[in-house]
Amino acid sequence: MKKAQCAASPAKSETPSSKRLRPADSPGTTSPAGKDIADRLESIDKRLSTFDARLSLVELLHREFKCLRESLEFSQQQVETLAAENATLRESVKCLTDNVTELNRENKKIKETVIDLQARSMPDNLVFSGIPEAAGEDAETTVKSFIKTHLKLPEDTVKNIVFDRVHRLGPIRAAAGRPRPIVAKFGHFKQKEHVKSRGRELKGTDFSVNDQFPKEILERRRVLFPIRRGFIQKGSRAVIAVDRLYVDGQLHRDPDTTPWLY
């Protein structure tokens, strides 16, 4: 009886080796619950990896945004600096412009003063144009002969005319060119006016007798002559005095045609 019991006992006992060799506990075998946990852990790991990548991207974007903001702030400072400098430059330019305007105004006044002085130095002068020029001529004799012949003044009157200076204007021209005008400075203003009044005798000829004026005034008079003619055609009384046009006793002023009056 005891032997039978001893024989049966070895069949019921399990050794550690037998436990490791059980199919359910072997290394190559995973239970459904364990597999599910492993899959979830793997999914969490992947999500964490994705989150880490996104977090790195956010950090990178944050750094770039910070750099952009700093760059923008620096640019804004530069713009403000440039705006301040521009305002200063504009003020400087305005000041310079005002100075130039004032200098131009003063220069115009000085120029007009010089022109006026030149004109005032010529009240006794007449310019004779169209008189033929001869080699070795005496200009005073030529003028007196012209006054007698073409202006038809008596010989005694011509002999009494006194000149301070008589000369041709400008350099000698070619023989085929128009003769140089002669400038005659009279010793007496009344004699000059008398000779000038005879200029009507030259109508329809190539000769002319006119007051002498500075170049600037001559250019202004050339502008005024056609304007004067237009007023006369309309029935107005128009007279040119030096570089001013008077229409019916009133000074004619126009910014376009008479800018020297402004």
PDB file of N, CA and C in Angstrom, residues 97-112 262:
ATOM      1  N   THR A  97      15.873 126.778 -50.143  1.00  0.00           N
ATOM      2  CA  THR A  97      14.993 127.281 -51.194  1.00  0.00           C
ATOM      3  C   THR A  97      14.582 128.723 -50.912  1.00  0.00           C
ATOM      4  N   ASP A  98      14.254 128.983 -49.657  1.00  0.00           N
ATOM      5  CA  ASP A  98      13.895 130.359 -49.285  1.00  0.00           C
ATOM      6  C   ASP A  98      15.067 131.308 -49.510  1.00  0.00           C
ATOM      7  N   ASN A  99      16.265 130.834 -49.157  1.00  0.00           N
ATOM      8  CA  ASN A  99      17.452 131.672 -49.349  1.00  0.00           C
ATOM      9  C   ASN A  99      17.704 131.944 -50.835  1.00  0.00           C
ATOM     10  N   VAL A 100      17.545 130.887 -51.654  1.00  0.00           N
ATOM     11  CA  VAL A 100      17.753 131.047 -53.097  1.00  0.00           C
ATOM     12  C   VAL A 100      16.716 132.015 -53.677  1.00  0.00           C
ATOM     13  N   THR A 101      15.463 131.859 -53.225  1.00  0.00           N
ATOM     14  CA  THR A 101      14.408 132.765 -53.691  1.00  0.00           C
ATOM     15  C   THR A 101      14.732 134.208 -53.341  1.00  0.00           C
ATOM     16  N   GLU A 102      15.193 134.409 -52.120  1.00  0.00           N
ATOM     17  CA  GLU A 102      15.542 135.758 -51.687  1.00  0.00           C
ATOM     18  C   GLU A 102      16.737 136.289 -52.477  1.00  0.00           C
ATOM     19  N   LEU A 103      17.727 135.413 -52.730  1.00  0.00           N
ATOM     20  CA  LEU A 103      18.889 135.834 -53.517  1.00  0.00           C
ATOM     21  C   LEU A 103      18.478 136.178 -54.946  1.00  0.00           C
ATOM     22  N   ASN A 104      17.571 135.370 -55.516  1.00  0.00           N
ATOM     23  CA  ASN A 104      17.087 135.670 -56.869  1.00  0.00           C
ATOM     24  C   ASN A 104      16.358 137.009 -56.902  1.00  0.00           C
ATOM     25  N   ARG A 105      15.581 137.272 -55.852  1.00  0.00           N
ATOM     26  CA  ARG A 105      14.848 138.536 -55.792  1.00  0.00           C
ATOM     27  C   ARG A 105      15.828 139.715 -55.708  1.00  0.00           C
ATOM     28  N   GLU A 106      16.840 139.553 -54.853  1.00  0.00           N
ATOM     29  CA  GLU A 106      17.839 140.616 -54.719  1.00  0.00           C
ATOM     30  C   GLU A 106      18.653 140.774 -56.007  1.00  0.00           C
ATOM     31  N   ASN A 107      18.976 139.631 -56.633  1.00  0.00           N
ATOM     32  CA  ASN A 107      19.729 139.677 -57.879  1.00  0.00           C
ATOM     33  C   ASN A 107      18.933 140.387 -58.974  1.00  0.00           C
ATOM     34  N   LYS A 108      17.619 140.113 -59.006  1.00  0.00           N
ATOM     35  CA  LYS A 108      16.766 140.776 -59.987  1.00  0.00           C
ATOM     36  C   LYS A 108      16.741 142.287 -59.752  1.00  0.00           C
ATOM     37  N   LYS A 109      16.664 142.670 -58.471  1.00  0.00           N
ATOM     38  CA  LYS A 109      16.676 144.098 -58.161  1.00  0.00           C
ATOM     39  C   LYS A 109      17.983 144.740 -58.602  1.00  0.00           C
ATOM     40  N   ILE A 110      19.093 144.071 -58.310  1.00  0.00           N
ATOM     41  CA  ILE A 110      20.403 144.611 -58.701  1.00  0.00           C
ATOM     42  C   ILE A 110      20.499 144.710 -60.224  1.00  0.00           C
ATOM     43  N   LYS A 111      20.039 143.662 -60.917  1.00  0.00           N
ATOM     44  CA  LYS A 111      20.085 143.667 -62.378  1.00  0.00           C
ATOM     45  C   LYS A 111      19.252 144.806 -62.947  1.00  0.00           C
ATOM     46  N   GLU A 112      18.048 144.994 -62.383  1.00  0.00           N
ATOM     47  CA  GLU A 112      17.192 146.080 -62.853  1.00  0.00           C
ATOM     48  C   GLU A 112      17.830 147.439 -62.571  1.00  0.00           C
ATOM     49  N   TYR A 262       7.109 142.402 -62.556  1.00  0.00           N
ATOM     50  CA  TYR A 262       6.645 141.678 -61.356  1.00  0.00           C
ATOM     51  C   TYR A 262       7.831 141.266 -60.495  1.00  0.00           C
TER      52      TYR A 262
END
